[in-house]
Amino acid sequence: MNWKRKDLLGIRDLSKEEIVFLLDTAESFKDISRREIKKVPTLRGKTVITLFYEPSTRTRTSFEIAAKRLSADTINISSSTSSSTKGESLKDTARNLQSMRPDAIVIRHGMPGAPHMLAGILDSSIINGGDGSHEHPTQALLDLFTMRDKKGRIEGLKVAIVGDIAHSRVARSNIFSLTNFGNEVICCGPPTMIPPHMETLGVKVEHDLKKAVKKADVIMMLRIQKERGGTSYIPSTKEYSTLYGLTKNHIDMAADDVIVMHPGPMNRGIEIADDVADGPSSVILDQVENGVAVRMAVLYLLVGGEA
Amino acid sequence: MKKRVVLDKKAIQRTITRITYEILEKNAGCTEMCLIGIRTRGVYLANRIQDKVKDVEGIGLPFGVLDITMYRDDISKLRWPEVKKTDISFDVNNMTVVLVDDVLHTGRTTRAAIDAIMDLGRPRKIQLAVLVDRGDRELPIHPDYAGIECPVNDDEEILVRMIEIDGKDEVVIVKTR
């Protein structure tokens, strides 16, 4: 197929065909990270900037490694060390960066729609690395990649997404992609953490974790978003962990070959028990490994060819 | 479209047989040797050479598939060529690698393939086997084994068709304009 996009702003915009093409491309890139020489010359001479206004370990490192393994040059900017602390607006920062002619800018910002605004004013490819509680498309892609790898399919699965659905961009992006492929998605969490009218997105809402995980093929755990005021929506983390913490018992209720996913960072002992996070059904570290391959594919498709 | 058949099915078989014997002659015993086919048709050719070696010497040579897209020098000029999987499951260190491709023209594909293999290890030797050498090189690259030499005009194209994906075996010259 012919890939025509300049930017990756959300998974909601992508067709099934585009998603499958992206995952297939990522398949070819996965092997590179397992070789002794973990580098190909594909994006030689290209420049990728990561512009992060929110903290990140995985996503930024993953993008940087992905770019470097494709031989692109990478520059990391975080808000704490940038001129935004001197009062420069996002638009001005972006325009100044544009003048240095980067080929792609990966942006993470607390404000939903920030990448979309940049895409409208800049020539560089814009990749959404997470915008507020809105979308995190590369996370949804790496989750799909991991499901396809472990389950052999990304259709007809029963997926329970558990936790702070309201504040989670990971949940939102996964809901878009999973429902697009016709999976059964169950959102589970305390009523305060599930937005009203969730069902209009094509998902089921369940407040009882035991019911949500019953016969589930995939359980996707989310973290309490302390930075978005997450803890004020629950009486206590103790109570939350009693009602919504994933334990070995829940795994026994799910499908025999259930996989447990978590986008990280994990709050062990709150949303997920140690023996589940480190147990045989956990694919959490596979997600991280696959993240690099998926981001290589994204960078390759967005900036690899002629515009 | 007007076409001229350069090699038919029988001729392709004979050519592959000859290339195989040349490979065996040059690499007596063919120890620590492997075949790597360049996608797409080089893979089928390499496969046939592998079968032939088995017939003649009773040796099953390690066999790999190489996709050179990531190593192309014109990647930024193309509209996103599809990247396919490279599948080389053995260690190429100290091996004699016989690269197999259908047509050798500018030499740029071979250059990319050599770079790709070097990133997988340090082979002892890399040799190049092609079914058709159409000349007109842009790089200092020369085949070790060539089926036929077949220079063509600027307005002509050489097509290698193989039964595995094209439904028939033939090498033809077609007019492009």
Coordinates of C-alpha atoms in Angstrom, one line a residue:
Chain A
M1 CA 0.0 0.0 0.0
N2 CA 1.0 3.6 -0.5
W3 CA 1.5 5.5 2.8
K4 CA 0.6 9.1 2.4
R5 CA 0.6 10.6 5.8
K6 CA 3.0 13.3 6.9
D7 CA 2.0 13.2 10.6
L8 CA 0.9 10.6 13.2
L9 CA -1.5 12.5 15.4
G10 CA -3.9 9.9 16.6
I11 CA -4.8 6.2 16.1
R12 CA -8.4 7.3 15.5
D13 CA -7.4 8.7 12.0
L14 CA -5.9 5.5 10.8
S15 CA -7.7 2.9 8.8
K16 CA -7.4 -0.8 9.5
E17 CA -5.3 -1.2 6.3
E18 CA -2.8 1.5 7.5
I19 CA -2.5 0.0 10.9
V20 CA -1.8 -3.5 9.5
F21 CA 0.7 -2.0 7.1
L22 CA 2.5 -0.2 10.0
L23 CA 2.6 -3.4 12.1
D24 CA 4.0 -5.4 9.1
T25 CA 6.6 -2.8 8.6
A26 CA 7.5 -2.9 12.3
E27 CA 7.9 -6.7 12.0
S28 CA 10.8 -6.1 9.6
F29 CA 12.5 -3.6 11.9
K30 CA 12.2 -5.8 15.0
D31 CA 15.1 -8.0 14.1
I32 CA 17.5 -5.1 13.9
S33 CA 17.4 -4.6 17.6
R34 CA 18.4 -8.2 18.2
R35 CA 21.5 -8.1 16.0
E36 CA 25.0 -7.4 17.1
I37 CA 25.1 -4.3 14.9
K38 CA 21.9 -2.6 15.8
K39 CA 21.9 0.0 13.0
V40 CA 20.8 0.4 9.5
P41 CA 21.5 3.4 7.3
T42 CA 17.9 4.0 6.3
L43 CA 17.3 7.5 7.8
R44 CA 20.9 8.7 7.4
G45 CA 21.0 12.5 7.3
K46 CA 17.5 13.0 8.8
T47 CA 17.0 14.8 12.1
V48 CA 14.4 13.8 14.7
I49 CA 13.6 16.1 17.6
T50 CA 11.8 14.9 20.7
L51 CA 10.0 17.7 22.4
F52 CA 8.7 16.6 25.8
Y53 CA 6.6 18.9 28.0
E54 CA 5.8 16.0 30.3
P55 CA 8.1 13.5 32.0
S56 CA 8.8 10.2 30.2
T57 CA 11.3 7.4 30.4
R58 CA 10.0 4.8 28.0
T59 CA 8.4 6.8 25.1
R60 CA 11.3 9.2 24.7
T61 CA 14.1 6.7 25.1
S62 CA 12.2 4.4 22.7
F63 CA 11.8 7.1 20.1
E64 CA 15.4 8.1 20.5
I65 CA 16.7 4.5 20.2
A66 CA 14.4 3.9 17.2
A67 CA 15.7 7.0 15.4
K68 CA 19.3 6.2 16.2
R69 CA 19.0 2.6 15.0
L70 CA 17.8 4.0 11.7
S71 CA 20.9 6.3 11.6
A72 CA 18.9 9.5 12.1
D73 CA 20.3 12.2 14.4
T74 CA 18.3 12.9 17.5
I75 CA 18.0 15.9 19.7
N76 CA 16.0 15.8 23.0
I77 CA 14.3 18.8 24.5
S78 CA 12.5 18.7 27.7
S79 CA 10.4 21.5 29.0
S80 CA 12.4 21.8 32.2
T81 CA 15.6 22.7 30.3
S82 CA 14.0 24.6 27.5
S83 CA 13.1 28.2 27.0
S84 CA 9.5 27.4 27.9
T85 CA 10.7 28.1 31.5
K86 CA 11.4 31.6 30.3
G87 CA 7.9 32.0 29.0
E88 CA 8.2 31.1 25.3
S89 CA 5.0 29.7 23.8
L90 CA 4.8 26.3 22.3
K91 CA 4.1 27.8 18.9
D92 CA 7.2 30.0 19.1
T93 CA 9.4 27.1 20.3
A94 CA 8.1 25.0 17.5
R95 CA 8.7 27.6 14.8
N96 CA 12.2 28.2 16.0
L97 CA 12.9 24.5 15.9
Q98 CA 11.4 24.4 12.4
S99 CA 14.0 26.9 11.3
M100 CA 16.7 24.3 12.2
R101 CA 15.0 22.0 9.6
P102 CA 14.3 18.8 11.5
D103 CA 12.5 16.1 9.6
A104 CA 10.3 15.0 12.4
I105 CA 9.3 16.3 15.8
V106 CA 7.9 13.9 18.4
I107 CA 5.9 15.9 20.9
R108 CA 4.4 15.1 24.3
H109 CA 2.3 17.8 25.8
G110 CA -0.2 18.1 28.6
M111 CA -2.7 19.9 26.4
P112 CA -4.8 17.7 24.1
G113 CA -4.5 18.8 20.5
A114 CA -1.0 20.3 20.9
P115 CA 0.5 18.0 18.2
H116 CA -2.4 18.8 15.9
M117 CA -1.8 22.5 16.2
L118 CA 1.9 22.0 15.4
A119 CA 1.1 19.8 12.4
G120 CA -0.9 22.7 11.0
I121 CA 1.9 25.2 11.1
L122 CA 5.1 23.2 10.6
D123 CA 6.5 21.4 7.6
S124 CA 8.2 18.7 9.7
S125 CA 6.4 15.4 10.4
I126 CA 4.7 15.6 13.7
I127 CA 4.4 12.5 15.9
N128 CA 2.1 12.6 18.9
G129 CA 4.0 11.1 21.8
G130 CA 1.0 11.7 24.1
D131 CA -1.2 14.8 24.3
G132 CA -2.9 15.2 27.7
S133 CA -5.7 12.7 28.2
H134 CA -6.4 12.5 24.5
E135 CA -4.2 10.1 22.5
H136 CA -1.0 8.1 22.5
P137 CA -1.0 6.5 19.1
T138 CA 2.4 4.7 19.2
Q139 CA 1.4 3.1 22.5
A140 CA -1.7 1.7 20.9
L141 CA 0.3 0.5 18.0
L142 CA 2.9 -1.3 20.1
D143 CA 0.0 -2.8 22.1
L144 CA -1.6 -4.1 19.0
F145 CA 1.8 -5.4 17.8
T146 CA 2.3 -7.3 21.1
M147 CA -1.2 -8.7 20.9
R148 CA -0.7 -9.9 17.4
D149 CA 2.6 -11.4 18.4
K150 CA 1.3 -13.2 21.4
K151 CA -2.3 -14.0 20.3
G152 CA -1.7 -14.3 16.6
R153 CA -4.6 -12.0 15.8
I154 CA -6.0 -8.5 16.7
E155 CA -9.6 -9.3 15.9
G156 CA -12.2 -11.0 18.0
L157 CA -10.4 -10.7 21.3
K158 CA -11.9 -9.8 24.6
V159 CA -9.9 -7.0 26.1
A160 CA -10.4 -5.6 29.6
I161 CA -9.0 -2.1 30.1
V162 CA -8.8 -1.5 33.9
G163 CA -8.1 1.7 35.8
D164 CA -8.3 5.4 35.4
I165 CA -10.0 5.4 32.0
A166 CA -11.0 9.1 32.2
H167 CA -7.5 10.4 32.4
S168 CA -5.8 7.8 30.2
R169 CA -4.7 8.6 26.7
V170 CA -3.4 5.0 26.5
A171 CA -7.0 3.8 27.1
R172 CA -8.4 6.2 24.6
S173 CA -6.0 5.3 21.8
N174 CA -6.5 1.6 22.5
I175 CA -10.2 1.9 22.5
F176 CA -10.1 3.5 19.1
S177 CA -7.8 0.8 17.6
L178 CA -9.4 -2.2 19.3
T179 CA -12.9 -1.3 18.4
N180 CA -11.8 -0.5 14.8
F181 CA -10.8 -4.2 14.5
G182 CA -14.0 -5.4 16.1
N183 CA -12.7 -6.5 19.4
E184 CA -14.8 -6.7 22.6
V185 CA -13.6 -4.0 24.9
I186 CA -14.6 -3.7 28.5
C187 CA -13.6 -0.6 30.4
C188 CA -13.4 -1.2 34.1
G189 CA -12.8 1.1 37.0
P190 CA -14.5 3.1 39.7
P191 CA -17.4 5.2 38.4
T192 CA -15.5 8.4 39.1
M193 CA -12.8 7.3 36.7
I194 CA -15.1 6.3 33.8
P195 CA -16.5 9.2 31.8
P196 CA -20.2 9.2 31.2
H197 CA -21.4 7.9 27.8
M198 CA -18.4 5.7 27.3
E199 CA -20.6 3.2 25.5
T200 CA -20.9 5.5 22.6
L201 CA -17.3 4.6 21.8
G202 CA -18.4 1.0 21.3
V203 CA -17.2 -0.4 24.6
K204 CA -18.8 -2.0 27.6
V205 CA -18.5 -0.5 31.1
E206 CA -18.1 -2.8 34.1
H207 CA -17.4 -1.6 37.6
D208 CA -16.7 -5.1 39.0
L209 CA -13.1 -6.2 38.1
K210 CA -14.0 -9.9 38.5
K211 CA -16.7 -9.7 35.9
A212 CA -14.5 -7.6 33.6
V213 CA -11.6 -10.0 33.5
K214 CA -13.8 -13.2 33.2
K215 CA -12.6 -15.1 30.1
A216 CA -10.6 -12.0 29.0
D217 CA -7.9 -12.7 26.4
V218 CA -6.1 -9.5 27.3
I219 CA -6.0 -7.5 30.5
M220 CA -4.6 -4.0 30.1
M221 CA -3.9 -2.3 33.4
L222 CA -3.6 1.5 33.8
R223 CA -1.9 3.6 36.4
I224 CA -3.5 6.2 38.7
Q225 CA -2.5 9.4 37.1
K226 CA -1.3 11.4 40.0
E227 CA -0.2 14.2 37.8
R228 CA -3.7 14.6 36.5
G229 CA -5.3 14.6 40.0
G230 CA -6.1 10.9 39.7
T231 CA -5.9 10.3 43.5
S232 CA -8.7 12.7 44.2
Y233 CA -11.2 10.5 42.4
I234 CA -10.8 7.6 44.8
P235 CA -11.2 7.5 48.6
S236 CA -7.7 6.0 49.1
T237 CA -5.2 4.0 47.1
K238 CA -5.6 1.2 49.6
E239 CA -9.3 0.9 48.8
Y240 CA -8.6 1.3 45.0
S241 CA -6.0 -1.5 45.2
T242 CA -8.5 -3.8 47.0
L243 CA -11.2 -3.3 44.4
Y244 CA -9.2 -2.7 41.2
G245 CA -5.7 -4.2 41.8
L246 CA -5.0 -7.1 39.6
T247 CA -4.0 -10.3 41.4
K248 CA -3.3 -13.9 40.7
N249 CA -7.0 -14.7 41.4
H250 CA -8.1 -12.5 38.5
I251 CA -5.7 -14.2 36.2
D252 CA -7.3 -17.6 37.0
M253 CA -10.7 -16.2 36.0
A254 CA -9.5 -15.0 32.6
A255 CA -8.8 -17.1 29.5
D256 CA -6.1 -19.7 30.0
D257 CA -3.7 -17.9 27.7
V258 CA -4.5 -14.4 28.9
I259 CA -1.8 -11.8 28.6
V260 CA -1.4 -8.9 31.0
M261 CA -0.3 -5.6 29.6
H262 CA 0.7 -2.3 31.3
P263 CA 2.0 0.8 29.5
G264 CA 4.2 1.7 32.5
P265 CA 5.2 3.2 34.8
M266 CA 3.7 0.6 37.1
N267 CA 2.6 1.3 40.6
R268 CA 3.3 -2.2 42.0
G269 CA 1.0 -3.2 44.8
I270 CA -1.6 -0.6 43.7
E271 CA -3.0 -1.5 40.3
I272 CA -1.0 -4.7 39.9
A273 CA 0.4 -7.3 42.2
D274 CA 4.1 -8.2 42.0
D275 CA 3.5 -11.8 41.2
V276 CA 1.2 -10.8 38.2
A277 CA 3.6 -8.1 36.9
D278 CA 6.4 -10.6 37.0
G279 CA 4.3 -13.7 36.3
P280 CA 4.1 -15.8 33.2
S281 CA 1.1 -14.0 31.6
S282 CA 2.8 -10.6 31.8
V283 CA 4.0 -9.2 28.5
I284 CA 4.9 -5.8 29.9
L285 CA 8.6 -6.0 28.9
D286 CA 7.7 -7.4 25.5
Q287 CA 5.6 -4.2 25.0
V288 CA 8.7 -2.1 25.7
E289 CA 10.8 -4.1 23.2
N290 CA 8.1 -3.9 20.5
G291 CA 7.8 -0.2 21.1
V292 CA 11.2 0.4 19.5
A293 CA 10.2 -1.6 16.4
V294 CA 6.9 0.1 16.1
R295 CA 8.5 3.6 16.4
M296 CA 11.1 2.7 13.8
A297 CA 8.3 1.8 11.5
V298 CA 6.5 5.1 12.2
L299 CA 9.7 7.1 11.7
Y300 CA 10.5 5.2 8.5
L301 CA 7.1 5.7 7.0
L302 CA 6.7 9.3 7.9
V303 CA 10.2 10.6 7.0
G304 CA 11.8 7.8 5.0
G305 CA 10.5 8.6 1.5
E306 CA 10.0 11.6 -0.7
A307 CA 7.3 13.9 0.6
Chain B
M1 CA 3.9 -5.2 -25.6
K2 CA 6.6 -6.6 -27.9
K3 CA 8.8 -9.1 -26.2
R4 CA 11.9 -11.1 -27.1
V5 CA 12.6 -14.3 -25.2
V6 CA 16.3 -14.5 -24.2
L7 CA 16.0 -17.6 -22.1
D8 CA 13.2 -20.1 -22.0
K9 CA 12.4 -22.6 -19.3
K10 CA 14.9 -25.2 -20.5
A11 CA 17.6 -22.6 -21.0
I12 CA 17.1 -21.2 -17.4
Q13 CA 17.5 -24.8 -16.0
R14 CA 20.7 -25.3 -18.0
T15 CA 22.0 -21.9 -16.9
I16 CA 21.3 -22.6 -13.2
T17 CA 23.0 -26.0 -13.5
R18 CA 26.1 -24.3 -15.0
I19 CA 26.2 -21.6 -12.4
T20 CA 25.9 -24.3 -9.7
Y21 CA 28.9 -26.2 -11.1
E22 CA 30.9 -23.1 -11.3
I23 CA 30.2 -22.3 -7.7
L24 CA 31.2 -25.8 -6.7
E25 CA 34.3 -25.7 -8.8
K26 CA 35.4 -22.3 -7.3
N27 CA 34.6 -23.3 -3.8
A28 CA 35.8 -26.9 -3.7
G29 CA 34.0 -28.9 -1.0
C30 CA 31.9 -25.9 -0.2
T31 CA 32.6 -25.9 3.5
E32 CA 31.4 -22.9 5.5
M33 CA 29.5 -21.7 2.5
C34 CA 26.0 -20.3 2.3
L35 CA 23.5 -18.9 -0.2
I36 CA 21.7 -15.6 0.3
G37 CA 19.0 -14.6 -2.2
I38 CA 18.1 -11.0 -2.7
R39 CA 14.4 -10.4 -2.7
T40 CA 12.3 -11.1 -4.7
R41 CA 13.5 -13.3 -7.5
G42 CA 17.0 -13.8 -6.2
V43 CA 15.5 -15.9 -3.4
Y44 CA 13.9 -18.4 -5.8
L45 CA 17.1 -18.6 -7.8
A46 CA 19.1 -19.2 -4.7
N47 CA 16.6 -21.9 -3.7
R48 CA 17.1 -23.7 -7.0
I49 CA 20.9 -23.5 -6.7
Q50 CA 20.6 -24.9 -3.2
D51 CA 18.5 -27.9 -4.6
K52 CA 21.1 -28.4 -7.4
V53 CA 24.0 -28.4 -4.9
K54 CA 22.1 -31.1 -2.9
D55 CA 21.6 -33.2 -6.1
V56 CA 25.3 -33.0 -7.1
E57 CA 27.2 -33.0 -3.8
G58 CA 24.6 -34.1 -1.3
I59 CA 25.2 -31.0 0.8
G60 CA 22.4 -28.8 2.2
L61 CA 23.8 -25.3 2.1
P62 CA 22.5 -22.8 4.7
F63 CA 20.1 -20.5 2.9
G64 CA 19.1 -16.9 3.7
V65 CA 16.7 -14.2 2.4
L66 CA 17.9 -10.6 2.2
D67 CA 15.7 -7.5 1.8
I68 CA 17.9 -4.5 0.9
T69 CA 15.3 -1.8 1.2
M70 CA 16.8 -0.3 4.4
Y71 CA 20.1 -0.1 2.7
R72 CA 19.1 1.6 -0.6
D73 CA 20.9 4.8 -1.6
D74 CA 17.8 6.2 -3.2
I75 CA 15.4 5.7 -0.3
S76 CA 14.6 9.4 0.0
K77 CA 13.7 9.6 -3.7
L78 CA 11.2 6.8 -3.5
R79 CA 7.7 6.9 -2.2
W80 CA 8.0 4.6 0.7
P81 CA 9.2 1.3 -0.6
E82 CA 7.8 -1.5 1.4
V83 CA 10.3 -3.0 3.8
K84 CA 10.2 -6.8 3.9
K85 CA 11.8 -9.2 6.3
T86 CA 15.4 -10.3 6.1
D87 CA 15.7 -13.9 7.2
I88 CA 19.2 -15.1 7.8
S89 CA 19.2 -17.4 10.8
F90 CA 22.8 -18.6 10.6
D91 CA 26.0 -16.8 11.6
V92 CA 27.7 -15.3 8.5
N93 CA 31.0 -14.8 10.3
N94 CA 33.9 -16.5 8.4
M95 CA 31.4 -17.9 5.8
T96 CA 31.8 -17.7 2.0
V97 CA 28.5 -16.0 1.1
V98 CA 27.2 -16.4 -2.4
L99 CA 24.8 -13.6 -3.1
V100 CA 22.2 -14.4 -5.6
D101 CA 20.2 -11.9 -7.7
D102 CA 18.2 -12.1 -10.9
V103 CA 19.5 -9.2 -12.9
L104 CA 22.8 -7.2 -12.4
H105 CA 22.5 -3.7 -13.8
T106 CA 23.9 -0.6 -12.1
G107 CA 25.4 -2.6 -9.2
R108 CA 23.6 -0.5 -6.6
T109 CA 21.5 -3.3 -5.3
T110 CA 24.6 -5.4 -4.9
R111 CA 26.3 -2.6 -3.0
A112 CA 23.3 -2.4 -0.7
A113 CA 23.3 -6.1 -0.2
I114 CA 27.0 -6.2 0.6
D115 CA 26.5 -3.5 3.3
A116 CA 23.5 -5.3 4.7
I117 CA 25.5 -8.5 5.0
M118 CA 28.5 -6.7 6.6
D119 CA 26.1 -5.5 9.3
L120 CA 25.3 -9.1 10.2
G121 CA 28.9 -10.1 10.6
R122 CA 32.2 -10.5 8.9
P123 CA 32.1 -13.1 6.1
R124 CA 35.3 -14.5 4.8
K125 CA 34.2 -13.9 1.2
I126 CA 31.2 -12.6 -0.7
Q127 CA 30.7 -13.8 -4.2
L128 CA 28.0 -12.7 -6.6
A129 CA 25.9 -14.9 -8.8
V130 CA 23.3 -13.5 -11.2
L131 CA 21.1 -15.0 -13.9
V132 CA 21.4 -12.0 -16.2
D133 CA 24.2 -9.4 -16.5
R134 CA 22.8 -6.5 -18.4
G135 CA 25.9 -4.3 -18.1
D136 CA 25.8 -0.5 -17.8
R137 CA 27.4 -0.5 -14.3
E138 CA 27.5 2.6 -12.1
L139 CA 29.7 1.1 -9.4
P140 CA 32.8 -1.1 -9.6
I141 CA 31.0 -4.4 -9.1
H142 CA 31.5 -7.5 -11.1
P143 CA 29.7 -10.9 -10.9
D144 CA 31.6 -14.1 -10.1
Y145 CA 29.0 -16.1 -11.8
A146 CA 26.8 -14.8 -14.6
G147 CA 24.2 -16.8 -16.5
I148 CA 24.1 -14.7 -19.6
E149 CA 25.4 -11.3 -20.6
C150 CA 22.6 -9.3 -22.2
P151 CA 23.2 -5.6 -22.9
V152 CA 20.0 -3.8 -23.9
N153 CA 19.0 -0.4 -25.2
D154 CA 17.8 2.4 -23.0
D155 CA 14.2 1.9 -24.1
E156 CA 14.3 -1.8 -23.2
E157 CA 13.8 -3.7 -20.0
I158 CA 14.8 -7.2 -19.0
L159 CA 12.2 -9.2 -17.1
V160 CA 13.0 -12.3 -15.3
R161 CA 9.9 -14.4 -14.6
M162 CA 10.0 -17.4 -12.3
I163 CA 7.4 -20.0 -11.9
E164 CA 7.2 -19.6 -8.2
I165 CA 5.6 -16.2 -8.5
D166 CA 5.1 -15.4 -12.1
G167 CA 3.6 -18.7 -13.2
K168 CA 6.3 -19.4 -15.8
D169 CA 10.1 -19.5 -16.3
E170 CA 11.5 -17.1 -18.8
V171 CA 13.8 -14.2 -19.4
V172 CA 12.4 -11.6 -21.8
I173 CA 13.4 -8.2 -23.2
V174 CA 10.5 -5.8 -23.6
K175 CA 10.2 -2.3 -25.1
T176 CA 9.3 0.2 -22.4
R177 CA 8.5 3.0 -24.9

